[in-house]
Amino acid sequence: MTTTLAGGRSMTIPMFLSLLMVVTSLSLLFITSCIMVATINL
């Protein structure tokens, strides 16, 4: 029981980091696409 809890606790940090990386990459893609659309419209 304790080992599984420790494993789950240690696994939450990499999952959080990967989620943060995905969110940042998606936001960067969104920003770049918005900039490209703005430049095309100009």
Short mmCIF file of C-alpha atoms in Angstrom, two decimals:
data_model
loop_
_atom_site.label_atom_id
_atom_site.label_comp_id
_atom_site.label_asym_id
_atom_site.label_seq_id
_atom_site.Cartn_x
_atom_site.Cartn_y
_atom_site.Cartn_z
CA MET A 1 0.00 0.00 0.00
CA THR A 2 2.74 2.47 0.93
CA THR A 3 4.81 1.65 -2.18
CA THR A 4 1.86 2.28 -4.51
CA LEU A 5 1.10 5.57 -2.75
CA ALA A 6 4.75 6.65 -3.02
CA GLY A 7 4.80 5.68 -6.72
CA GLY A 8 1.65 7.66 -7.36
CA ARG A 9 3.09 10.66 -5.56
CA SER A 10 6.35 10.51 -7.50
CA MET A 11 4.43 10.09 -10.78
CA THR A 12 2.33 13.22 -10.26
CA ILE A 13 5.32 15.56 -10.81
CA PRO A 14 6.35 14.23 -14.28
CA MET A 15 2.70 14.17 -15.34
CA PHE A 16 2.30 17.80 -14.22
CA LEU A 17 5.48 18.80 -16.07
CA SER A 18 4.39 17.05 -19.26
CA LEU A 19 0.95 18.67 -19.01
CA LEU A 20 2.59 22.07 -18.53
CA MET A 21 4.82 21.47 -21.58
CA VAL A 22 1.80 20.49 -23.70
CA VAL A 23 -0.14 23.57 -22.59
CA THR A 24 2.80 25.88 -23.32
CA SER A 25 3.40 24.34 -26.75
CA LEU A 26 -0.30 24.63 -27.63
CA SER A 27 -0.37 28.27 -26.51
CA LEU A 28 2.75 28.99 -28.57
CA LEU A 29 1.15 27.37 -31.63
CA PHE A 30 -2.01 29.43 -31.06
CA ILE A 31 -0.01 32.67 -30.73
CA THR A 32 2.04 31.95 -33.87
CA SER A 33 -1.09 31.10 -35.87
CA CYS A 34 -2.75 34.33 -34.69
CA ILE A 35 0.34 36.33 -35.71
CA MET A 36 0.40 34.65 -39.13
CA VAL A 37 -3.30 35.41 -39.66
CA ALA A 38 -2.75 39.03 -38.61
CA THR A 39 0.19 39.43 -41.02
CA ILE A 40 -1.80 37.85 -43.86
CA ASN A 41 -4.74 40.17 -43.18
CA LEU A 42 -2.42 43.19 -43.15
#
